[in-house]
Amino acid sequence: MRLGNHPYKDQKQEDTAYLHQIIIPVYIPHEKEYFKDAFQIFQYCLQSLFNTIHAKTYITVVNNGSSTKVVNYLNELFISNKIQEVIHSDNIGKLNAILKGLAGNNINLVTITDADVLFKPNWQQETCKVFNAFPKTGVVGLIPQFKLFESNCGNVLFDTLFSKNAQFTDVKSKDELVQFYESIGWDKSYNPHYLEKNLTIQNEQVSAIIGSGHVVATYKKELFETIKTHIGFKMGGTSELYLDKSPLYKGLWRLTTNKNMAFHMGNVFEPWMEKELKFLEGNQNKIHELLKQSSHKQISKIHFFIKNKIFNKLFSNNGIRKIYYKYKKLSKDMINNY
């Protein structure tokens, strides 16, 4: 039996006051073996966010089948309004957890981050600078990596082929670049030239690296107007392509801040993490808005095919690539080995 009408029936939603959403999927089933330090590192991740975000930031944590300890911790943060949304589920996989976080909000910028990232001061400001400086940007990463332009960047390379604003320039955060590859278990047998030059795009005020990783990156929400309902991998497989390719269908670019703006901690605690976290205490965080930009329609299949298939095929040719490297100001001693 029902009496009367629901008081909110037919009532429109008010526009959100939030400018930036952060989605963190987390899976910590216990604190043994691989996950021995995972809870502490996750706490550091969240504390670094609390110390670096502005007041109009909406944090969503999707608990993807973690332990009771993690559940209770997240519930306490939600009750105290440290985080604005917590979603509990069984282990449905990383990307499916992210999809849950994407639904139900209409916030212009969405940062999707792993639960082992430590954020640096002003990362939101630097992210907005890139979006505002280059209106065709769809994604902005925070952690520079080697040769990011090789992955899902055919459209950027095509669009900037004859632009003098796209060139190889000096790496800005060399020590932190080395640290990132240590954090994912690499030794130092990689090409040392990768520590010297990045392919970047710049205007009079802002420069950014062409390409983006997916450890932590910020997306324009318009990329997710249509959201998949299910992805059939727990992690890896083709699941990460959903995020990596999302800007390409609208002809938008994948870029990364030229300076390193976050650290990947991995699954093992190290003393430097505590030092970095203490450095963030008392940080003052100003609100940085995305300049008003027109939304982008999905590009035609022909344009998509030319920029992301045919051009990529041509660019994979070693001879053509060397010509490109020379044109984009890579030094002679690096061209043959970059």
mmCIF file of C-alpha atoms in Angstrom:
data_model
loop_
_atom_site.group_PDB
_atom_site.id
_atom_site.type_symbol
_atom_site.label_atom_id
_atom_site.label_comp_id
_atom_site.label_asym_id
_atom_site.label_seq_id
_atom_site.Cartn_x
_atom_site.Cartn_y
_atom_site.Cartn_z
ATOM 1 C CA MET A 1 0.000 0.000 0.000
ATOM 2 C CA ARG A 2 1.185 3.522 -0.799
ATOM 3 C CA LEU A 3 -0.367 6.797 0.352
ATOM 4 C CA GLY A 4 0.340 10.106 -1.365
ATOM 5 C CA ASN A 5 3.137 11.042 -3.770
ATOM 6 C CA HIS A 6 6.847 10.777 -3.174
ATOM 7 C CA PRO A 7 8.119 14.285 -2.265
ATOM 8 C CA TYR A 8 10.898 14.143 -4.895
ATOM 9 C CA LYS A 9 8.844 12.822 -7.782
ATOM 10 C CA ASP A 10 9.575 14.778 -11.029
ATOM 11 C CA GLN A 11 12.036 17.028 -9.219
ATOM 12 C CA LYS A 12 15.063 17.915 -11.371
ATOM 13 C CA GLN A 13 18.593 17.385 -10.131
ATOM 14 C CA GLU A 14 20.469 20.537 -9.241
ATOM 15 C CA ASP A 15 23.724 21.207 -11.071
ATOM 16 C CA THR A 16 26.655 19.775 -9.160
ATOM 17 C CA ALA A 17 28.959 22.134 -7.258
ATOM 18 C CA TYR A 18 31.876 19.769 -7.803
ATOM 19 C CA LEU A 19 34.422 20.406 -10.557
ATOM 20 C CA HIS A 20 36.574 17.300 -10.309
ATOM 21 C CA GLN A 21 35.851 13.647 -9.488
ATOM 22 C CA ILE A 22 38.506 11.130 -8.456
ATOM 23 C CA ILE A 23 37.784 7.406 -8.811
ATOM 24 C CA ILE A 24 39.925 4.872 -6.934
ATOM 25 C CA PRO A 25 39.246 1.149 -7.324
ATOM 26 C CA VAL A 26 40.844 -0.815 -4.483
ATOM 27 C CA TYR A 27 41.361 -4.533 -3.915
ATOM 28 C CA ILE A 28 43.115 -5.530 -0.674
ATOM 29 C CA PRO A 29 41.761 -8.967 0.347
ATOM 30 C CA HIS A 30 44.279 -9.433 3.214
ATOM 31 C CA GLU A 31 47.665 -8.175 4.431
ATOM 32 C CA LYS A 32 49.919 -11.098 3.544
ATOM 33 C CA GLU A 33 52.490 -11.769 0.824
ATOM 34 C CA TYR A 34 51.878 -9.432 -2.171
ATOM 35 C CA PHE A 35 49.397 -7.370 -0.116
ATOM 36 C CA LYS A 36 51.550 -7.107 3.049
ATOM 37 C CA ASP A 37 51.978 -3.309 2.790
ATOM 38 C CA ALA A 38 48.978 -2.598 0.566
ATOM 39 C CA PHE A 39 46.700 -1.105 3.248
ATOM 40 C CA GLN A 40 49.367 1.332 4.473
ATOM 41 C CA ILE A 41 50.153 2.371 0.897
ATOM 42 C CA PHE A 42 46.440 2.868 0.180
ATOM 43 C CA GLN A 43 46.190 5.103 3.261
ATOM 44 C CA TYR A 44 49.136 7.134 1.978
ATOM 45 C CA CYS A 45 47.418 7.453 -1.396
ATOM 46 C CA LEU A 46 44.256 8.848 0.186
ATOM 47 C CA GLN A 47 46.111 11.126 2.611
ATOM 48 C CA SER A 48 48.123 12.607 -0.264
ATOM 49 C CA LEU A 49 44.818 13.363 -1.993
ATOM 50 C CA PHE A 50 43.313 14.980 1.103
ATOM 51 C CA ASN A 51 46.386 17.231 1.291
ATOM 52 C CA THR A 52 46.464 18.262 -2.374
ATOM 53 C CA ILE A 53 42.881 18.556 -3.667
ATOM 54 C CA HIS A 54 40.717 21.670 -3.744
ATOM 55 C CA ALA A 55 37.363 22.010 -1.991
ATOM 56 C CA LYS A 56 35.263 21.182 -5.052
ATOM 57 C CA THR A 57 36.669 17.669 -5.457
ATOM 58 C CA TYR A 58 34.469 14.573 -5.203
ATOM 59 C CA ILE A 59 36.260 11.363 -4.188
ATOM 60 C CA THR A 60 34.754 8.000 -5.132
ATOM 61 C CA VAL A 61 36.325 4.811 -3.780
ATOM 62 C CA VAL A 62 35.118 1.514 -5.215
ATOM 63 C CA ASN A 63 35.935 -1.316 -2.829
ATOM 64 C CA ASN A 64 36.405 -4.285 -5.127
ATOM 65 C CA GLY A 65 36.131 -7.152 -2.642
ATOM 66 C CA SER A 66 38.582 -5.985 0.033
ATOM 67 C CA SER A 67 38.865 -7.167 3.644
ATOM 68 C CA THR A 68 36.611 -6.095 6.513
ATOM 69 C CA LYS A 69 39.409 -3.821 7.750
ATOM 70 C CA VAL A 70 39.339 -1.880 4.492
ATOM 71 C CA VAL A 71 35.530 -1.782 4.477
ATOM 72 C CA ASN A 72 35.425 -0.285 7.991
ATOM 73 C CA TYR A 73 38.158 2.234 7.138
ATOM 74 C CA LEU A 74 36.282 3.446 4.058
ATOM 75 C CA ASN A 75 32.978 3.682 5.925
ATOM 76 C CA GLU A 76 34.625 5.883 8.560
ATOM 77 C CA LEU A 77 36.042 8.173 5.866
ATOM 78 C CA PHE A 78 32.618 8.445 4.244
ATOM 79 C CA ILE A 79 30.855 9.247 7.524
ATOM 80 C CA SER A 80 33.418 11.973 8.248
ATOM 81 C CA ASN A 81 32.972 13.333 4.684
ATOM 82 C CA LYS A 82 36.615 12.755 3.784
ATOM 83 C CA ILE A 83 35.338 10.854 0.770
ATOM 84 C CA GLN A 84 32.014 11.623 -0.889
ATOM 85 C CA GLU A 85 31.117 8.190 -2.260
ATOM 86 C CA VAL A 86 32.026 4.627 -1.322
ATOM 87 C CA ILE A 87 30.816 1.623 -3.296
ATOM 88 C CA HIS A 88 31.243 -1.906 -1.934
ATOM 89 C CA SER A 89 31.163 -4.954 -4.194
ATOM 90 C CA ASP A 90 32.650 -8.401 -4.613
ATOM 91 C CA ASN A 91 35.779 -8.659 -6.759
ATOM 92 C CA ILE A 92 34.251 -7.734 -10.118
ATOM 93 C CA GLY A 93 37.521 -6.641 -11.719
ATOM 94 C CA LYS A 94 39.336 -3.309 -11.844
ATOM 95 C CA LEU A 95 37.660 -1.838 -14.933
ATOM 96 C CA ASN A 96 34.169 -2.924 -13.886
ATOM 97 C CA ALA A 97 34.778 -1.199 -10.543
ATOM 98 C CA ILE A 98 35.784 1.960 -12.427
ATOM 99 C CA LEU A 99 32.597 1.773 -14.497
ATOM 100 C CA LYS A 100 30.556 1.803 -11.285
ATOM 101 C CA GLY A 101 32.359 4.946 -10.194
ATOM 102 C CA LEU A 102 31.745 6.698 -13.520
ATOM 103 C CA ALA A 103 27.971 6.249 -13.397
ATOM 104 C CA GLY A 104 25.649 8.638 -11.581
ATOM 105 C CA ASN A 105 27.773 11.792 -11.660
ATOM 106 C CA ASN A 106 28.082 14.696 -14.081
ATOM 107 C CA ILE A 107 31.417 16.272 -13.153
ATOM 108 C CA ASN A 108 33.526 17.741 -15.953
ATOM 109 C CA LEU A 109 36.860 16.173 -15.025
ATOM 110 C CA VAL A 110 37.398 12.601 -13.815
ATOM 111 C CA THR A 111 40.720 11.347 -12.484
ATOM 112 C CA ILE A 112 41.037 7.557 -12.475
ATOM 113 C CA THR A 113 43.904 6.368 -10.305
ATOM 114 C CA ASP A 114 45.382 3.195 -8.939
ATOM 115 C CA ALA A 115 45.310 2.836 -5.148
ATOM 116 C CA ASP A 116 49.118 3.020 -4.890
ATOM 117 C CA VAL A 117 49.659 6.555 -6.216
ATOM 118 C CA LEU A 118 51.021 9.395 -4.082
ATOM 119 C CA PHE A 119 49.972 12.815 -5.377
ATOM 120 C CA LYS A 120 52.205 15.895 -5.444
ATOM 121 C CA PRO A 121 51.177 19.501 -4.703
ATOM 122 C CA ASN A 122 49.433 21.422 -7.513
ATOM 123 C CA TRP A 123 48.653 18.359 -9.593
ATOM 124 C CA GLN A 124 45.106 19.600 -10.240
ATOM 125 C CA GLN A 125 46.423 23.000 -11.312
ATOM 126 C CA GLU A 126 48.935 21.480 -13.728
ATOM 127 C CA THR A 127 46.281 19.154 -15.135
ATOM 128 C CA CYS A 128 43.901 22.054 -15.829
ATOM 129 C CA LYS A 129 46.715 24.037 -17.444
ATOM 130 C CA VAL A 130 47.174 21.305 -20.054
ATOM 131 C CA PHE A 131 43.434 20.984 -20.752
ATOM 132 C CA ASN A 132 43.059 24.749 -21.064
ATOM 133 C CA ALA A 133 46.169 25.237 -23.205
ATOM 134 C CA PHE A 134 45.279 22.489 -25.689
ATOM 135 C CA PRO A 135 41.498 22.264 -26.214
ATOM 136 C CA LYS A 136 41.811 19.014 -28.186
ATOM 137 C CA THR A 137 43.103 17.252 -25.065
ATOM 138 C CA GLY A 138 40.905 14.412 -23.823
ATOM 139 C CA VAL A 139 43.250 12.859 -21.236
ATOM 140 C CA VAL A 140 46.071 14.219 -19.068
ATOM 141 C CA GLY A 141 48.416 11.831 -17.252
ATOM 142 C CA LEU A 142 50.515 12.820 -14.235
ATOM 143 C CA ILE A 143 53.507 10.477 -14.517
ATOM 144 C CA PRO A 144 55.914 10.922 -17.474
ATOM 145 C CA GLN A 145 57.087 7.658 -19.035
ATOM 146 C CA PHE A 146 59.255 6.495 -21.916
ATOM 147 C CA LYS A 147 58.037 7.033 -25.487
ATOM 148 C CA LEU A 148 54.395 7.592 -24.548
ATOM 149 C CA PHE A 149 53.722 8.772 -28.111
ATOM 150 C CA GLU A 150 53.940 5.166 -29.331
ATOM 151 C CA SER A 151 50.658 4.131 -27.698
ATOM 152 C CA ASN A 152 47.261 5.332 -28.972
ATOM 153 C CA CYS A 153 48.647 8.662 -30.182
ATOM 154 C CA GLY A 154 48.282 8.368 -33.957
ATOM 155 C CA ASN A 155 45.784 11.231 -34.011
ATOM 156 C CA VAL A 156 48.091 13.599 -32.082
ATOM 157 C CA LEU A 157 51.061 12.771 -34.291
ATOM 158 C CA PHE A 158 48.901 13.254 -37.400
ATOM 159 C CA ASP A 159 47.405 16.551 -36.203
ATOM 160 C CA THR A 160 50.803 18.001 -35.216
ATOM 161 C CA LEU A 161 52.864 16.494 -38.044
ATOM 162 C CA PHE A 162 53.912 19.851 -39.517
ATOM 163 C CA SER A 163 53.643 21.883 -36.319
ATOM 164 C CA LYS A 164 56.825 23.410 -34.921
ATOM 165 C CA ASN A 165 55.151 23.312 -31.509
ATOM 166 C CA ALA A 166 55.551 19.512 -31.402
ATOM 167 C CA GLN A 167 59.232 18.638 -30.926
ATOM 168 C CA PHE A 168 61.604 16.559 -28.837
ATOM 169 C CA THR A 169 62.615 18.521 -25.731
ATOM 170 C CA ASP A 170 64.620 17.870 -22.573
ATOM 171 C CA VAL A 171 63.155 15.594 -19.897
ATOM 172 C CA LYS A 172 62.030 17.742 -16.938
ATOM 173 C CA SER A 173 61.888 15.164 -14.116
ATOM 174 C CA LYS A 174 64.757 12.771 -14.820
ATOM 175 C CA ASP A 175 65.240 11.409 -11.282
ATOM 176 C CA GLU A 176 61.518 10.781 -10.883
ATOM 177 C CA LEU A 177 61.417 9.083 -14.283
ATOM 178 C CA VAL A 178 64.094 6.667 -13.063
ATOM 179 C CA GLN A 179 62.143 6.191 -9.832
ATOM 180 C CA PHE A 180 58.959 5.268 -11.709
ATOM 181 C CA TYR A 181 60.643 2.429 -13.573
ATOM 182 C CA GLU A 182 62.203 1.184 -10.353
ATOM 183 C CA SER A 183 58.703 1.153 -8.837
ATOM 184 C CA ILE A 184 57.445 -1.249 -11.528
ATOM 185 C CA GLY A 185 60.418 -3.557 -11.164
ATOM 186 C CA TRP A 186 62.596 -2.567 -14.141
ATOM 187 C CA ASP A 187 66.378 -2.674 -13.963
ATOM 188 C CA LYS A 188 68.433 0.083 -15.638
ATOM 189 C CA SER A 189 69.153 -1.755 -18.886
ATOM 190 C CA TYR A 190 66.785 0.527 -20.841
ATOM 191 C CA ASN A 191 67.977 2.986 -23.466
ATOM 192 C CA PRO A 192 69.623 5.955 -21.640
ATOM 193 C CA HIS A 193 68.398 8.294 -24.406
ATOM 194 C CA TYR A 194 64.882 7.881 -22.989
ATOM 195 C CA LEU A 195 66.038 9.837 -19.929
ATOM 196 C CA GLU A 196 67.157 12.746 -22.094
ATOM 197 C CA LYS A 197 64.313 13.576 -24.500
ATOM 198 C CA ASN A 198 60.512 13.471 -24.619
ATOM 199 C CA LEU A 199 58.228 14.284 -27.534
ATOM 200 C CA THR A 200 56.261 17.318 -26.350
ATOM 201 C CA ILE A 201 53.776 19.886 -27.566
ATOM 202 C CA GLN A 202 53.971 23.463 -26.338
ATOM 203 C CA ASN A 203 52.517 26.915 -26.670
ATOM 204 C CA GLU A 204 53.770 30.172 -25.178
ATOM 205 C CA GLN A 205 52.951 29.161 -21.594
ATOM 206 C CA VAL A 206 52.433 25.406 -21.298
ATOM 207 C CA SER A 207 54.223 22.288 -22.505
ATOM 208 C CA ALA A 208 53.012 18.698 -22.258
ATOM 209 C CA ILE A 209 54.310 15.271 -23.190
ATOM 210 C CA ILE A 210 52.524 13.586 -26.093
ATOM 211 C CA GLY A 211 50.883 10.407 -24.815
ATOM 212 C CA SER A 212 49.622 9.163 -21.475
ATOM 213 C CA GLY A 213 49.852 6.121 -19.245
ATOM 214 C CA HIS A 214 46.976 4.752 -17.189
ATOM 215 C CA VAL A 215 48.397 4.451 -13.650
ATOM 216 C CA VAL A 216 46.777 7.831 -13.001
ATOM 217 C CA ALA A 217 45.149 10.113 -15.569
ATOM 218 C CA THR A 218 42.379 12.713 -15.787
ATOM 219 C CA TYR A 219 39.659 12.430 -18.435
ATOM 220 C CA LYS A 220 37.047 14.800 -19.765
ATOM 221 C CA LYS A 221 33.719 13.385 -18.638
ATOM 222 C CA GLU A 222 32.300 13.760 -22.152
ATOM 223 C CA LEU A 223 34.349 10.684 -23.123
ATOM 224 C CA PHE A 224 31.989 8.575 -21.013
ATOM 225 C CA GLU A 225 28.616 9.736 -22.284
ATOM 226 C CA THR A 226 28.036 6.088 -23.183
ATOM 227 C CA ILE A 227 29.416 3.658 -20.606
ATOM 228 C CA LYS A 228 29.971 -0.069 -21.087
ATOM 229 C CA THR A 229 28.119 -2.246 -18.616
ATOM 230 C CA HIS A 230 30.690 -5.032 -18.295
ATOM 231 C CA ILE A 231 34.308 -5.850 -19.203
ATOM 232 C CA GLY A 232 35.378 -9.490 -19.083
ATOM 233 C CA PHE A 233 38.763 -9.226 -17.349
ATOM 234 C CA LYS A 234 39.729 -8.855 -13.691
ATOM 235 C CA MET A 235 42.808 -6.884 -14.794
ATOM 236 C CA GLY A 236 44.880 -6.540 -17.959
ATOM 237 C CA GLY A 237 43.791 -8.307 -21.134
ATOM 238 C CA THR A 238 41.962 -5.841 -23.345
ATOM 239 C CA SER A 239 40.318 -4.109 -20.364
ATOM 240 C CA GLU A 240 42.707 -1.141 -20.271
ATOM 241 C CA LEU A 241 42.034 -0.345 -23.935
ATOM 242 C CA TYR A 242 38.588 0.909 -22.938
ATOM 243 C CA LEU A 243 40.146 3.898 -21.187
ATOM 244 C CA ASP A 244 43.165 4.242 -23.472
ATOM 245 C CA LYS A 245 41.084 4.502 -26.651
ATOM 246 C CA SER A 246 38.209 6.543 -25.242
ATOM 247 C CA PRO A 247 39.520 9.935 -26.492
ATOM 248 C CA LEU A 248 40.347 8.649 -29.970
ATOM 249 C CA TYR A 249 36.705 8.229 -30.986
ATOM 250 C CA LYS A 250 36.192 11.973 -30.513
ATOM 251 C CA GLY A 251 39.501 12.933 -32.105
ATOM 252 C CA LEU A 252 40.943 14.034 -28.769
ATOM 253 C CA TRP A 253 44.539 13.818 -27.605
ATOM 254 C CA ARG A 254 46.315 11.894 -24.865
ATOM 255 C CA LEU A 255 48.891 14.088 -23.084
ATOM 256 C CA THR A 256 50.889 14.089 -19.819
ATOM 257 C CA THR A 257 52.170 16.904 -17.608
ATOM 258 C CA ASN A 258 55.762 17.691 -18.549
ATOM 259 C CA LYS A 259 56.809 17.610 -14.898
ATOM 260 C CA ASN A 260 56.159 14.565 -12.759
ATOM 261 C CA MET A 261 53.092 15.289 -10.602
ATOM 262 C CA ALA A 262 52.590 11.940 -8.831
ATOM 263 C CA PHE A 263 54.570 8.928 -7.610
ATOM 264 C CA HIS A 264 53.800 5.262 -8.188
ATOM 265 C CA MET A 265 54.449 3.527 -4.849
ATOM 266 C CA GLY A 266 53.943 -0.108 -5.846
ATOM 267 C CA ASN A 267 53.156 -2.761 -3.246
ATOM 268 C CA VAL A 268 56.195 -2.414 -0.942
ATOM 269 C CA PHE A 269 56.518 0.397 1.610
ATOM 270 C CA GLU A 270 59.715 2.496 1.426
ATOM 271 C CA PRO A 271 60.817 5.341 3.775
ATOM 272 C CA TRP A 272 60.742 8.010 1.033
ATOM 273 C CA MET A 273 56.954 7.690 0.895
ATOM 274 C CA GLU A 274 56.553 8.940 4.460
ATOM 275 C CA LYS A 275 58.898 11.860 3.760
ATOM 276 C CA GLU A 276 56.906 12.885 0.686
ATOM 277 C CA LEU A 277 53.647 12.660 2.643
ATOM 278 C CA LYS A 278 54.969 14.878 5.443
ATOM 279 C CA PHE A 279 56.024 17.420 2.835
ATOM 280 C CA LEU A 280 52.352 17.772 1.841
ATOM 281 C CA GLU A 281 51.140 18.794 5.299
ATOM 282 C CA GLY A 282 49.620 22.277 5.420
ATOM 283 C CA ASN A 283 49.443 22.535 1.645
ATOM 284 C CA GLN A 284 47.042 25.251 0.417
ATOM 285 C CA ASN A 285 44.967 24.141 -2.565
ATOM 286 C CA LYS A 286 43.317 26.703 -4.821
ATOM 287 C CA ILE A 287 40.352 25.878 -7.034
ATOM 288 C CA HIS A 288 41.297 25.562 -10.699
ATOM 289 C CA GLU A 289 38.533 25.418 -13.275
ATOM 290 C CA LEU A 290 38.419 24.004 -16.759
ATOM 291 C CA LEU A 291 37.810 26.814 -19.223
ATOM 292 C CA LYS A 292 34.476 26.568 -21.009
ATOM 293 C CA GLN A 293 34.998 24.488 -24.140
ATOM 294 C CA SER A 294 32.619 23.141 -26.740
ATOM 295 C CA SER A 295 31.885 19.427 -26.554
ATOM 296 C CA HIS A 296 33.225 17.141 -29.250
ATOM 297 C CA LYS A 297 31.227 14.860 -31.512
ATOM 298 C CA GLN A 298 32.365 11.390 -32.425
ATOM 299 C CA ILE A 299 34.572 11.525 -35.521
ATOM 300 C CA SER A 300 33.753 9.575 -38.664
ATOM 301 C CA LYS A 301 35.018 6.036 -39.143
ATOM 302 C CA ILE A 302 37.107 7.236 -42.096
ATOM 303 C CA HIS A 303 38.899 9.881 -40.020
ATOM 304 C CA PHE A 304 39.431 7.375 -37.214
ATOM 305 C CA PHE A 305 40.861 4.814 -39.634
ATOM 306 C CA ILE A 306 43.233 7.297 -41.314
ATOM 307 C CA LYS A 307 44.655 8.747 -38.098
ATOM 308 C CA ASN A 308 44.703 5.704 -35.844
ATOM 309 C CA LYS A 309 45.244 2.834 -38.275
ATOM 310 C CA ILE A 310 46.884 3.951 -41.520
ATOM 311 C CA PHE A 311 49.083 6.636 -39.940
ATOM 312 C CA ASN A 312 50.158 4.283 -37.148
ATOM 313 C CA LYS A 313 51.094 1.687 -39.755
ATOM 314 C CA LEU A 314 53.233 4.224 -41.623
ATOM 315 C CA PHE A 315 54.804 5.464 -38.406
ATOM 316 C CA SER A 316 55.857 1.935 -37.474
ATOM 317 C CA ASN A 317 58.176 1.900 -40.511
ATOM 318 C CA ASN A 318 61.722 2.429 -39.238
ATOM 319 C CA GLY A 319 62.768 4.678 -42.124
ATOM 320 C CA ILE A 320 59.727 6.934 -41.863
ATOM 321 C CA ARG A 321 60.173 7.143 -38.116
ATOM 322 C CA LYS A 322 63.788 8.307 -38.477
ATOM 323 C CA ILE A 323 62.684 11.057 -40.867
ATOM 324 C CA TYR A 324 60.052 12.094 -38.310
ATOM 325 C CA TYR A 325 62.621 12.103 -35.511
ATOM 326 C CA LYS A 326 64.943 14.328 -37.527
ATOM 327 C CA TYR A 327 62.136 16.724 -38.448
ATOM 328 C CA LYS A 328 61.098 16.928 -34.788
ATOM 329 C CA LYS A 329 64.597 17.981 -33.665
ATOM 330 C CA LEU A 330 65.911 14.757 -32.165
ATOM 331 C CA SER A 331 69.716 14.925 -32.199
ATOM 332 C CA LYS A 332 71.674 12.943 -34.794
ATOM 333 C CA ASP A 333 73.329 10.694 -32.214
ATOM 334 C CA MET A 334 69.906 9.605 -30.901
ATOM 335 C CA ILE A 335 67.950 9.088 -34.133
ATOM 336 C CA ASN A 336 69.250 5.581 -34.849
ATOM 337 C CA ASN A 337 68.801 4.340 -31.305
ATOM 338 C CA TYR A 338 65.721 6.089 -29.927
#
